[in-house]
PDB file of C-alpha atoms and ligand atoms in Angstrom:
ATOM      1  CA  MET A 137       4.125 -19.958  10.225  1.00 89.00           C
ATOM      2  CA  SER A 138       7.425 -19.740   8.443  1.00 96.00           C
ATOM      3  CA  VAL A 139      10.197 -22.153   7.485  1.00 97.00           C
ATOM      4  CA  PHE A 140      12.540 -19.820   9.395  1.00 98.00           C
ATOM      5  CA  ASP A 141      10.838 -20.644  12.722  1.00 97.00           C
ATOM      6  CA  ILE A 142      13.566 -22.849  14.179  1.00 97.00           C
ATOM      7  CA  GLY A 143      15.705 -22.458  17.276  1.00 97.00           C
ATOM      8  CA  ARG A 144      19.250 -21.133  17.366  1.00 97.00           C
ATOM      9  CA  GLY A 145      22.000 -23.656  16.714  1.00 98.00           C
ATOM     10  CA  THR A 146      19.672 -26.034  14.856  1.00 98.00           C
ATOM     11  CA  LYS A 147      19.810 -27.839  11.500  1.00 98.00           C
ATOM     12  CA  ARG A 148      16.770 -29.622  10.078  1.00 98.00           C
ATOM     13  CA  GLN A 149      16.566 -31.699   6.905  1.00 98.00           C
ATOM     14  CA  ASN A 150      13.090 -32.979   6.064  1.00 96.00           C
ATOM     15  CA  LEU A 151      10.643 -33.812   3.349  1.00 97.00           C
ATOM     16  CA  ILE A 152       7.895 -31.274   4.010  1.00 96.00           C
ATOM     17  CA  PRO A 153       4.363 -32.057   2.734  1.00 93.00           C
ATOM     18  CA  VAL A 154       2.350 -29.483   0.784  1.00 90.00           C
ATOM     19  CA  GLN A 155      -1.416 -29.435   1.192  1.00 82.00           C
ATOM     20  CA  GLY A 156      -3.159 -30.704  -1.947  1.00 79.00           C
ATOM     21  CA  PHE A 157       0.072 -32.030  -3.446  1.00 83.00           C
ATOM     22  CA  GLU A 158       1.121 -35.676  -3.578  1.00 84.00           C
ATOM     23  CA  ALA A 159       4.879 -35.168  -3.186  1.00 88.00           C
ATOM     24  CA  SER A 160       6.842 -33.442  -0.425  1.00 95.00           C
ATOM     25  CA  LEU A 161       9.474 -30.727  -0.746  1.00 97.00           C
ATOM     26  CA  PRO A 162      13.070 -31.581   0.263  1.00 98.00           C
ATOM     27  CA  VAL A 163      14.052 -28.755   2.601  1.00 98.00           C
ATOM     28  CA  THR A 164      17.111 -27.922   4.713  1.00 98.00           C
ATOM     29  CA  VAL A 165      16.975 -25.180   7.352  1.00 98.00           C
ATOM     30  CA  VAL A 166      20.049 -24.137   9.305  1.00 98.00           C
ATOM     31  CA  ARG A 167      20.104 -21.459  12.000  1.00 98.00           C
ATOM     32  CA  GLY A 168      23.360 -20.302  13.528  1.00 98.00           C
ATOM     33  CA  THR A 169      23.817 -19.199  17.097  1.00 95.00           C
ATOM     34  CA  GLU A 170      24.347 -15.545  16.140  1.00 96.00           C
ATOM     35  CA  ASP A 171      21.832 -13.142  14.604  1.00 96.00           C
ATOM     36  CA  GLY A 172      21.834 -12.525  10.869  1.00 97.00           C
ATOM     37  CA  PRO A 173      19.524 -12.437   7.844  1.00 98.00           C
ATOM     38  CA  ASN A 174      16.972 -15.076   6.824  1.00 98.00           C
ATOM     39  CA  VAL A 175      18.203 -16.252   3.427  1.00 98.00           C
ATOM     40  CA  LEU A 176      15.873 -18.289   1.218  1.00 98.00           C
ATOM     41  CA  ILE A 177      17.554 -20.387  -1.498  1.00 98.00           C
ATOM     42  CA  THR A 178      15.427 -22.305  -3.999  1.00 98.00           C
ATOM     43  CA  ALA A 179      16.249 -24.639  -6.883  1.00 98.00           C
ATOM     44  CA  GLY A 180      14.398 -26.979  -9.203  1.00 97.00           C
ATOM     45  CA  ILE A 181      11.427 -24.740  -9.887  1.00 96.00           C
ATOM     46  CA  HIS A 182      12.145 -26.012 -13.389  1.00 96.00           C
ATOM     47  CA  ASN A 183      12.534 -29.759 -13.407  1.00 93.00           C
ATOM     48  CA  GLN A 184      15.694 -30.435 -15.345  1.00 94.00           C
ATOM     49  CA  GLU A 185      17.884 -27.575 -14.143  1.00 96.00           C
ATOM     50  CA  TYR A 186      20.299 -29.953 -12.524  1.00 96.00           C
ATOM     51  CA  VAL A 187      23.289 -27.705 -11.838  1.00 97.00           C
ATOM     52  CA  GLY A 188      21.144 -25.506  -9.596  1.00 98.00           C
ATOM     53  CA  ILE A 189      19.553 -28.507  -7.868  1.00 98.00           C
ATOM     54  CA  GLU A 190      22.863 -30.248  -7.164  1.00 98.00           C
ATOM     55  CA  THR A 191      24.336 -26.952  -5.913  1.00 98.00           C
ATOM     56  CA  ALA A 192      21.444 -26.743  -3.434  1.00 98.00           C
ATOM     57  CA  ASN A 193      22.129 -30.343  -2.333  1.00 98.00           C
ATOM     58  CA  ARG A 194      25.825 -29.637  -1.727  1.00 98.00           C
ATOM     59  CA  LEU A 195      25.211 -26.357   0.056  1.00 98.00           C
ATOM     60  CA  ALA A 196      22.712 -28.059   2.358  1.00 98.00           C
ATOM     61  CA  GLN A 197      25.377 -30.604   3.315  1.00 98.00           C
ATOM     62  CA  GLU A 198      28.074 -28.057   4.076  1.00 97.00           C
ATOM     63  CA  LEU A 199      26.158 -25.424   6.075  1.00 98.00           C
ATOM     64  CA  GLU A 200      26.135 -26.067   9.821  1.00 98.00           C
ATOM     65  CA  PRO A 201      24.816 -23.994  12.738  1.00 98.00           C
ATOM     66  CA  SER A 202      28.398 -23.494  13.934  1.00 97.00           C
ATOM     67  CA  SER A 203      29.468 -22.003  10.581  1.00 95.00           C
ATOM     68  CA  ILE A 204      26.718 -19.458   9.860  1.00 98.00           C
ATOM     69  CA  ARG A 205      25.040 -16.345  11.243  1.00 98.00           C
ATOM     70  CA  GLY A 206      21.295 -15.943  10.823  1.00 98.00           C
ATOM     71  CA  CYS A 207      19.284 -18.613   9.042  1.00 98.00           C
ATOM     72  CA  VAL A 208      19.476 -20.277   5.615  1.00 98.00           C
ATOM     73  CA  ALA A 209      16.478 -22.200   4.254  1.00 98.00           C
ATOM     74  CA  ILE A 210      17.102 -24.288   1.142  1.00 98.00           C
ATOM     75  CA  VAL A 211      14.285 -25.781  -0.943  1.00 98.00           C
ATOM     76  CA  HIS A 212      16.314 -28.284  -2.983  1.00 98.00           C
ATOM     77  CA  VAL A 213      13.545 -28.953  -5.527  1.00 97.00           C
ATOM     78  CA  CYS A 214      10.429 -26.746  -5.694  1.00 97.00           C
ATOM     79  CA  ASN A 215       8.694 -29.061  -8.167  1.00 95.00           C
ATOM     80  CA  PRO A 216       9.463 -32.623  -7.011  1.00 95.00           C
ATOM     81  CA  THR A 217       6.894 -34.450  -9.156  1.00 95.00           C
ATOM     82  CA  GLY A 218       8.369 -32.629 -12.147  1.00 95.00           C
ATOM     83  CA  PHE A 219      11.892 -33.651 -11.124  1.00 95.00           C
ATOM     84  CA  PHE A 220      10.985 -37.344 -11.279  1.00 94.00           C
ATOM     85  CA  SER A 221       8.731 -37.042 -14.318  1.00 93.00           C
ATOM     86  CA  PHE A 222      11.426 -35.754 -16.725  1.00 86.00           C
ATOM     87  CA  ALA A 223       8.738 -33.437 -18.118  1.00 82.00           C
ATOM     88  CA  PRO A 224      10.456 -30.215 -19.164  1.00 81.00           C
ATOM     89  CA  ASP A 225       9.667 -27.089 -17.133  1.00 87.00           C
ATOM     90  CA  VAL A 226       6.141 -27.949 -15.971  1.00 93.00           C
ATOM     91  CA  VAL A 227       4.308 -29.366 -12.991  1.00 94.00           C
ATOM     92  CA  PRO A 228       3.059 -32.649 -14.517  1.00 93.00           C
ATOM     93  CA  GLU A 229      -0.280 -32.629 -12.629  1.00 93.00           C
ATOM     94  CA  ASP A 230      -1.559 -29.559 -14.514  1.00 94.00           C
ATOM     95  CA  GLY A 231       1.041 -28.916 -17.223  1.00 95.00           C
ATOM     96  CA  LYS A 232       1.773 -25.394 -15.946  1.00 96.00           C
ATOM     97  CA  ASN A 233       5.111 -23.617 -15.604  1.00 96.00           C
ATOM     98  CA  LEU A 234       5.379 -23.129 -11.827  1.00 96.00           C
ATOM     99  CA  ASN A 235       7.476 -20.034 -12.385  1.00 97.00           C
ATOM    100  CA  ARG A 236       4.627 -18.215 -14.127  1.00 96.00           C
ATOM    101  CA  VAL A 237       1.855 -18.681 -11.542  1.00 97.00           C
ATOM    102  CA  PHE A 238       3.160 -16.816  -8.463  1.00 97.00           C
ATOM    103  CA  PRO A 239       1.735 -15.850  -5.998  1.00 96.00           C
ATOM    104  CA  GLY A 240      -0.579 -18.796  -6.692  1.00 96.00           C
ATOM    105  CA  ARG A 241      -3.973 -19.562  -5.134  1.00 95.00           C
ATOM    106  CA  ASN A 242      -5.105 -21.661  -2.237  1.00 92.00           C
ATOM    107  CA  ASP A 243      -7.987 -23.079  -4.283  1.00 93.00           C
ATOM    108  CA  GLY A 244      -6.222 -23.170  -7.656  1.00 94.00           C
ATOM    109  CA  SER A 245      -4.633 -25.920  -9.741  1.00 94.00           C
ATOM    110  CA  VAL A 246      -1.746 -27.968  -8.341  1.00 94.00           C
ATOM    111  CA  SER A 247       0.884 -25.458  -9.578  1.00 95.00           C
ATOM    112  CA  GLU A 248      -1.063 -22.563  -8.118  1.00 96.00           C
ATOM    113  CA  GLN A 249      -1.418 -24.311  -4.752  1.00 95.00           C
ATOM    114  CA  LEU A 250       2.293 -25.117  -4.754  1.00 95.00           C
ATOM    115  CA  ALA A 251       3.171 -21.464  -5.491  1.00 96.00           C
ATOM    116  CA  HIS A 252       0.736 -20.332  -2.800  1.00 96.00           C
ATOM    117  CA  ASN A 253       2.402 -22.661  -0.273  1.00 95.00           C
ATOM    118  CA  LEU A 254       5.897 -21.458  -1.242  1.00 95.00           C
ATOM    119  CA  MET A 255       4.815 -17.842  -0.875  1.00 95.00           C
ATOM    120  CA  ASN A 256       3.152 -18.287   2.487  1.00 94.00           C
ATOM    121  CA  TYR A 257       5.480 -20.652   4.270  1.00 95.00           C
ATOM    122  CA  TYR A 258       8.906 -20.073   2.660  1.00 97.00           C
ATOM    123  CA  PHE A 259       8.933 -16.427   1.538  1.00 96.00           C
ATOM    124  CA  ASN A 260       7.240 -15.321   4.734  1.00 92.00           C
ATOM    125  CA  GLU A 261       9.989 -13.784   6.911  1.00 96.00           C
ATOM    126  CA  ALA A 262      12.727 -14.165   4.233  1.00 98.00           C
ATOM    127  CA  SER A 263      15.046 -11.159   4.121  1.00 97.00           C
ATOM    128  CA  CYS A 264      16.733 -12.089   0.839  1.00 97.00           C
ATOM    129  CA  PHE A 265      16.292 -14.628  -1.926  1.00 98.00           C
ATOM    130  CA  ILE A 266      18.610 -16.633  -4.198  1.00 98.00           C
ATOM    131  CA  ASP A 267      16.970 -18.661  -6.987  1.00 98.00           C
ATOM    132  CA  LEU A 268      19.197 -21.261  -8.666  1.00 98.00           C
ATOM    133  CA  HIS A 269      18.337 -22.056 -12.296  1.00 98.00           C
ATOM    134  CA  SER A 270      20.149 -23.713 -15.194  1.00 96.00           C
ATOM    135  CA  GLY A 271      19.403 -24.399 -18.838  1.00 94.00           C
ATOM    136  CA  GLY A 272      16.869 -27.214 -18.920  1.00 90.00           C
ATOM    137  CA  TYR A 273      16.067 -29.685 -21.642  1.00 87.00           C
ATOM    138  CA  CYS A 274      17.150 -28.273 -25.049  1.00 92.00           C
ATOM    139  CA  GLU A 275      18.359 -24.974 -23.577  1.00 95.00           C
ATOM    140  CA  GLU A 276      21.958 -23.811 -24.017  1.00 97.00           C
ATOM    141  CA  LEU A 277      23.134 -20.818 -22.037  1.00 97.00           C
ATOM    142  CA  ILE A 278      26.093 -18.825 -20.842  1.00 98.00           C
ATOM    143  CA  PRO A 279      26.272 -18.192 -17.095  1.00 97.00           C
ATOM    144  CA  HIS A 280      24.390 -15.005 -16.202  1.00 98.00           C
ATOM    145  CA  VAL A 281      22.358 -13.518 -13.367  1.00 98.00           C
ATOM    146  CA  TYR A 282      19.225 -11.348 -13.013  1.00 98.00           C
ATOM    147  CA  PHE A 283      18.771  -8.717 -10.327  1.00 98.00           C
ATOM    148  CA  GLN A 284      15.503  -7.053  -9.344  1.00 97.00           C
ATOM    149  CA  ALA A 285      14.743  -3.569 -10.637  1.00 96.00           C
ATOM    150  CA  MET A 286      10.977  -3.758 -10.057  1.00 92.00           C
ATOM    151  CA  GLY A 287      10.857  -1.996  -6.732  1.00 83.00           C
ATOM    152  CA  ASP A 288      12.558   0.943  -5.062  1.00 92.00           C
ATOM    153  CA  ARG A 289      16.223   1.961  -5.060  1.00 95.00           C
ATOM    154  CA  TYR A 290      16.945   0.018  -1.882  1.00 96.00           C
ATOM    155  CA  LEU A 291      15.642  -3.196  -3.413  1.00 97.00           C
ATOM    156  CA  GLU A 292      17.517  -2.671  -6.661  1.00 97.00           C
ATOM    157  CA  ASN A 293      20.818  -1.790  -5.015  1.00 98.00           C
ATOM    158  CA  ALA A 294      20.621  -4.691  -2.559  1.00 97.00           C
ATOM    159  CA  SER A 295      19.817  -7.103  -5.415  1.00 98.00           C
ATOM    160  CA  LYS A 296      22.563  -5.688  -7.624  1.00 98.00           C
ATOM    161  CA  ARG A 297      25.173  -6.068  -4.879  1.00 98.00           C
ATOM    162  CA  MET A 298      24.336  -9.768  -4.770  1.00 98.00           C
ATOM    163  CA  ALA A 299      24.409 -10.152  -8.568  1.00 98.00           C
ATOM    164  CA  GLN A 300      27.827  -8.511  -8.835  1.00 98.00           C
ATOM    165  CA  LEU A 301      29.297 -11.449  -6.907  1.00 98.00           C
ATOM    166  CA  VAL A 302      28.375 -14.020  -9.556  1.00 98.00           C
ATOM    167  CA  ASP A 303      31.270 -15.163 -11.730  1.00 97.00           C
ATOM    168  CA  ALA A 304      29.667 -14.408 -15.103  1.00 97.00           C
ATOM    169  CA  ASP A 305      30.012 -12.057 -18.044  1.00 97.00           C
ATOM    170  CA  TYR A 306      26.553 -10.501 -17.729  1.00 98.00           C
ATOM    171  CA  MET A 307      23.918  -9.489 -15.198  1.00 98.00           C
ATOM    172  CA  VAL A 308      20.442  -8.500 -16.371  1.00 98.00           C
ATOM    173  CA  ARG A 309      18.478  -5.646 -14.782  1.00 98.00           C
ATOM    174  CA  ALA A 310      15.049  -7.311 -14.535  1.00 97.00           C
ATOM    175  CA  LYS A 311      12.251  -4.732 -14.684  1.00 95.00           C
ATOM    176  CA  GLU A 312       9.121  -6.780 -15.346  1.00 92.00           C
ATOM    177  CA  TYR A 313       6.798  -8.923 -13.253  1.00 92.00           C
ATOM    178  CA  THR A 314       6.500 -12.301 -14.926  1.00 93.00           C
ATOM    179  CA  GLY A 315       4.634 -14.439 -12.398  1.00 96.00           C
ATOM    180  CA  SER A 316       7.987 -15.874 -11.286  1.00 97.00           C
ATOM    181  CA  SER A 317       8.910 -16.360  -7.641  1.00 97.00           C
ATOM    182  CA  PHE A 318      11.835 -13.998  -8.275  1.00 97.00           C
ATOM    183  CA  SER A 319       9.631 -11.150  -9.491  1.00 96.00           C
ATOM    184  CA  PHE A 320       7.027 -11.780  -6.811  1.00 95.00           C
ATOM    185  CA  ALA A 321       9.723 -11.671  -4.129  1.00 96.00           C
ATOM    186  CA  ALA A 322      10.499  -8.159  -5.407  1.00 96.00           C
ATOM    187  CA  LYS A 323       6.843  -7.259  -4.960  1.00 95.00           C
ATOM    188  CA  LEU A 324       7.156  -8.384  -1.341  1.00 95.00           C
ATOM    189  CA  GLY A 325      10.229  -6.154  -0.956  1.00 96.00           C
ATOM    190  CA  ILE A 326      12.653  -9.106  -0.644  1.00 97.00           C
ATOM    191  CA  PRO A 327      15.929  -8.386  -2.504  1.00 97.00           C
ATOM    192  CA  GLY A 328      16.940 -11.264  -4.733  1.00 97.00           C
ATOM    193  CA  VAL A 329      18.867 -12.706  -7.627  1.00 98.00           C
ATOM    194  CA  LEU A 330      18.121 -15.414 -10.163  1.00 98.00           C
ATOM    195  CA  LEU A 331      21.220 -17.272 -11.357  1.00 98.00           C
ATOM    196  CA  GLU A 332      21.669 -19.314 -14.533  1.00 98.00           C
ATOM    197  CA  ARG A 333      24.554 -21.761 -14.986  1.00 97.00           C
ATOM    198  CA  GLY A 334      24.853 -24.980 -17.035  1.00 96.00           C
ATOM    199  CA  GLY A 335      22.485 -26.163 -19.754  1.00 93.00           C
ATOM    200  CA  MET A 336      20.857 -28.878 -21.870  1.00 94.00           C
ATOM    201  CA  ALA A 337      19.593 -30.675 -18.744  1.00 92.00           C
ATOM    202  CA  ALA A 338      23.155 -31.750 -18.006  1.00 94.00           C
ATOM    203  CA  TRP A 339      25.317 -31.137 -14.969  1.00 96.00           C
ATOM    204  CA  SER A 340      29.039 -31.328 -14.286  1.00 97.00           C
ATOM    205  CA  GLU A 341      31.168 -31.239 -11.163  1.00 98.00           C
ATOM    206  CA  ASN A 342      32.907 -28.142 -12.477  1.00 97.00           C
ATOM    207  CA  ASP A 343      29.654 -26.213 -12.984  1.00 97.00           C
ATOM    208  CA  VAL A 344      28.420 -27.195  -9.512  1.00 98.00           C
ATOM    209  CA  LEU A 345      31.675 -26.077  -7.860  1.00 97.00           C
ATOM    210  CA  THR A 346      31.560 -22.732  -9.683  1.00 97.00           C
ATOM    211  CA  TYR A 347      27.892 -22.301  -8.736  1.00 98.00           C
ATOM    212  CA  LEU A 348      28.716 -23.088  -5.098  1.00 98.00           C
ATOM    213  CA  SER A 349      31.388 -20.381  -5.153  1.00 97.00           C
ATOM    214  CA  ASP A 350      28.824 -17.867  -6.489  1.00 98.00           C
ATOM    215  CA  VAL A 351      26.451 -18.650  -3.637  1.00 98.00           C
ATOM    216  CA  ARG A 352      29.199 -18.615  -0.999  1.00 98.00           C
ATOM    217  CA  ARG A 353      30.327 -15.141  -2.153  1.00 98.00           C
ATOM    218  CA  ILE A 354      26.741 -13.891  -1.798  1.00 98.00           C
ATOM    219  CA  LEU A 355      26.371 -15.498   1.650  1.00 98.00           C
ATOM    220  CA  HIS A 356      29.654 -13.883   2.675  1.00 98.00           C
ATOM    221  CA  ARG A 357      28.409 -10.456   1.537  1.00 97.00           C
ATOM    222  CA  LEU A 358      25.216 -11.014   3.520  1.00 97.00           C
ATOM    223  CA  ASN A 359      27.388 -11.691   6.584  1.00 97.00           C
ATOM    224  CA  VAL A 360      26.098 -15.281   6.843  1.00 98.00           C
ATOM    225  CA  ILE A 361      29.452 -17.044   6.379  1.00 98.00           C
ATOM    226  CA  SER A 362      32.977 -15.847   7.116  1.00 96.00           C
ATOM    227  CA  ARG A 363      34.751 -17.459   4.205  1.00 88.00           C
ATOM    228  CA  SER A 364      34.935 -15.625   0.888  1.00 87.00           C
ATOM    229  CA  GLU A 365      36.215 -16.866  -2.437  1.00 91.00           C
ATOM    230  CA  PRO A 366      38.041 -15.171  -5.304  1.00 93.00           C
ATOM    231  CA  GLN A 367      36.027 -13.962  -8.294  1.00 95.00           C
ATOM    232  CA  ARG A 368      37.463 -13.994 -11.797  1.00 93.00           C
ATOM    233  CA  LYS A 369      35.176 -11.362 -13.303  1.00 93.00           C
ATOM    234  CA  VAL A 370      32.405  -8.959 -12.374  1.00 95.00           C
ATOM    235  CA  PRO A 371      29.393  -9.120 -14.703  1.00 98.00           C
ATOM    236  CA  GLU A 372      28.494  -6.288 -17.043  1.00 98.00           C
ATOM    237  CA  THR A 373      24.916  -4.942 -16.812  1.00 98.00           C
ATOM    238  CA  ILE A 374      22.365  -5.655 -19.536  1.00 98.00           C
ATOM    239  CA  GLU A 375      19.310  -3.375 -19.542  1.00 97.00           C
ATOM    240  CA  ARG A 376      17.115  -5.165 -22.033  1.00 97.00           C
ATOM    241  CA  VAL A 377      16.590  -8.722 -23.290  1.00 98.00           C
ATOM    242  CA  ASP A 378      14.854  -9.537 -26.595  1.00 97.00           C
ATOM    243  CA  TYR A 379      13.112 -12.893 -26.922  1.00 97.00           C
ATOM    244  CA  TYR A 380      12.608 -14.707 -30.235  1.00 98.00           C
ATOM    245  CA  SER A 381      10.235 -17.567 -30.981  1.00 98.00           C
ATOM    246  CA  ALA A 382       9.532 -19.841 -33.934  1.00 98.00           C
ATOM    247  CA  ASP A 383       6.778 -19.015 -36.419  1.00 97.00           C
ATOM    248  CA  SER A 384       6.723 -22.482 -37.971  1.00 96.00           C
ATOM    249  CA  ASP A 385       7.559 -26.115 -37.255  1.00 98.00           C
ATOM    250  CA  GLY A 386      10.890 -27.311 -38.623  1.00 98.00           C
ATOM    251  CA  CYS A 387      14.571 -27.914 -37.941  1.00 98.00           C
ATOM    252  CA  TRP A 388      16.452 -25.187 -36.034  1.00 98.00           C
ATOM    253  CA  TYR A 389      20.010 -24.203 -36.971  1.00 98.00           C
ATOM    254  CA  PRO A 390      21.443 -21.522 -34.650  1.00 98.00           C
ATOM    255  CA  ALA A 391      23.837 -19.136 -36.428  1.00 98.00           C
ATOM    256  CA  SER A 392      26.257 -18.957 -33.516  1.00 97.00           C
ATOM    257  CA  ALA A 393      27.115 -20.343 -30.109  1.00 97.00           C
ATOM    258  CA  VAL A 394      25.702 -18.862 -26.904  1.00 98.00           C
ATOM    259  CA  GLY A 395      27.850 -15.967 -25.726  1.00 98.00           C
ATOM    260  CA  SER A 396      28.431 -14.753 -29.299  1.00 98.00           C
ATOM    261  CA  LEU A 397      28.075 -11.052 -30.052  1.00 98.00           C
ATOM    262  CA  ILE A 398      25.610 -10.393 -32.883  1.00 98.00           C
ATOM    263  CA  LYS A 399      25.208  -7.141 -34.825  1.00 98.00           C
ATOM    264  CA  LYS A 400      21.743  -5.664 -35.335  1.00 98.00           C
ATOM    265  CA  GLY A 401      20.090  -7.176 -38.422  1.00 98.00           C
ATOM    266  CA  MET A 402      22.312 -10.269 -38.513  1.00 98.00           C
ATOM    267  CA  PRO A 403      20.642 -13.725 -38.459  1.00 98.00           C
ATOM    268  CA  LEU A 404      20.297 -15.555 -35.154  1.00 98.00           C
ATOM    269  CA  GLY A 405      19.703 -18.810 -36.956  1.00 98.00           C
ATOM    270  CA  SER A 406      17.468 -20.465 -39.464  1.00 98.00           C
ATOM    271  CA  ILE A 407      14.432 -22.776 -39.377  1.00 98.00           C
ATOM    272  CA  ARG A 408      14.352 -25.086 -42.390  1.00 98.00           C
ATOM    273  CA  ASP A 409      12.121 -27.913 -43.522  1.00 98.00           C
ATOM    274  CA  PHE A 410      13.492 -31.443 -43.930  1.00 98.00           C
ATOM    275  CA  PHE A 411      14.468 -30.625 -47.527  1.00 98.00           C
ATOM    276  CA  GLY A 412      16.655 -27.649 -46.572  1.00 98.00           C
ATOM    277  CA  ARG A 413      14.217 -24.904 -47.585  1.00 98.00           C
ATOM    278  CA  GLU A 414      14.368 -21.955 -45.210  1.00 98.00           C
ATOM    279  CA  LEU A 415      11.099 -21.217 -43.383  1.00 98.00           C
ATOM    280  CA  MET A 416      12.244 -18.500 -40.979  1.00 97.00           C
ATOM    281  CA  CYS A 417      15.397 -16.503 -40.347  1.00 98.00           C
ATOM    282  CA  PRO A 418      15.094 -14.378 -37.178  1.00 97.00           C
ATOM    283  CA  LYS A 419      17.340 -11.297 -37.209  1.00 98.00           C
ATOM    284  CA  ALA A 420      18.826  -9.539 -34.177  1.00 98.00           C
ATOM    285  CA  ALA A 421      16.735  -6.492 -33.198  1.00 97.00           C
ATOM    286  CA  ALA A 422      19.816  -4.779 -31.717  1.00 98.00           C
ATOM    287  CA  ASP A 423      23.526  -5.319 -31.174  1.00 98.00           C
ATOM    288  CA  CYS A 424      23.398  -8.113 -28.633  1.00 98.00           C
ATOM    289  CA  VAL A 425      24.857 -11.164 -26.948  1.00 98.00           C
ATOM    290  CA  VAL A 426      23.094 -14.540 -27.122  1.00 98.00           C
ATOM    291  CA  LEU A 427      22.364 -15.359 -23.467  1.00 98.00           C
ATOM    292  CA  TYR A 428      20.495 -18.584 -24.160  1.00 97.00           C
ATOM    293  CA  GLN A 429      18.980 -20.405 -27.104  1.00 98.00           C
ATOM    294  CA  ALA A 430      17.218 -23.591 -28.130  1.00 98.00           C
ATOM    295  CA  GLY A 431      19.669 -26.449 -28.568  1.00 97.00           C
ATOM    296  CA  SER A 432      17.303 -28.941 -30.173  1.00 96.00           C
ATOM    297  CA  LEU A 433      17.049 -29.690 -33.876  1.00 97.00           C
ATOM    298  CA  ALA A 434      13.251 -29.968 -33.625  1.00 97.00           C
ATOM    299  CA  ILE A 435      11.308 -26.713 -33.221  1.00 97.00           C
ATOM    300  CA  ARG A 436       7.548 -26.179 -33.160  1.00 97.00           C
ATOM    301  CA  ARG A 437       5.665 -23.022 -34.012  1.00 98.00           C
ATOM    302  CA  GLY A 438       5.607 -20.819 -30.910  1.00 97.00           C
ATOM    303  CA  ASP A 439       8.666 -22.466 -29.300  1.00 96.00           C
ATOM    304  CA  PHE A 440      11.387 -20.352 -27.757  1.00 96.00           C
ATOM    305  CA  LEU A 441      14.417 -19.836 -30.043  1.00 98.00           C
ATOM    306  CA  ALA A 442      16.752 -17.356 -28.372  1.00 98.00           C
ATOM    307  CA  ALA A 443      17.117 -14.673 -25.703  1.00 98.00           C
ATOM    308  CA  CYS A 444      19.553 -11.896 -26.541  1.00 98.00           C
ATOM    309  CA  GLY A 445      20.787  -9.174 -24.228  1.00 98.00           C
ATOM    310  CA  ASP A 446      21.265  -5.752 -25.820  1.00 97.00           C
ATOM    311  CA  ILE A 447      24.798  -4.445 -25.446  1.00 93.00           C
TER     312      ILE A 447
HETATM  313 ZN1   ZN B 796      14.644 -22.087 -14.960  1.00 71.22          ZN
END
């Protein structure tokens, strides 16, 4: 069984139940009358990544059987109980990050069962994958995209060709399996990209329209839609990302805005106590650009602070 099992010239929009899970997944599947690839598009694997979710909603409204070749399946929100819970980045039933438990387990916790269902029903028969993310609660970011470099040359080149169509300054060559759907898709040999646009659990019409253009350019390259759109810039490749986390509770003061270029050894920010005494001052491990960082004043020990791409 696969979500792509629908007849030619058909569009379906349903809430699809998941075994062992209280909520249903909002899903749109559109198959054109001509042959083409099976494209899987997911959003809302993280609850508050609204730009990606709203982009999925809009795309689902505009795609019709008469306007596409092949089949496009859109899972608008992969974690629907999370979406309505306002809990940041986790499935509320078990407190796990859904994007760290792929491929999941049939007899596992709720997150693991959800991942297992996504893998078996949605990724089954997909020929390429587009995962729409944004900066969630307390996460500022600049638009960027990841392409898969975990498999063979074919997989990497096919993924990179998709990433190059995103209107962003940077694309990251992702080399590691993380338990994400994106990295597990690579393991299955499905070329894919993971996009990031918008942040701080906010969304704007402008960000959604730009995100829609990114996806339409990729669908055009995949020969799914005829219409293409202009691109302002082609992203530059980043080979390595360094992640920084807090070693104490306190107040977080980033040294610079996301997108800033930082020299090796320069401070990324400062954690201070309520009286202004510095507790931690993480320094850049290499010349880098700040791709995303914590945007909250409050920081706990172990929390994410910043992700910097080496340049
Ligand atoms: Zn995310």
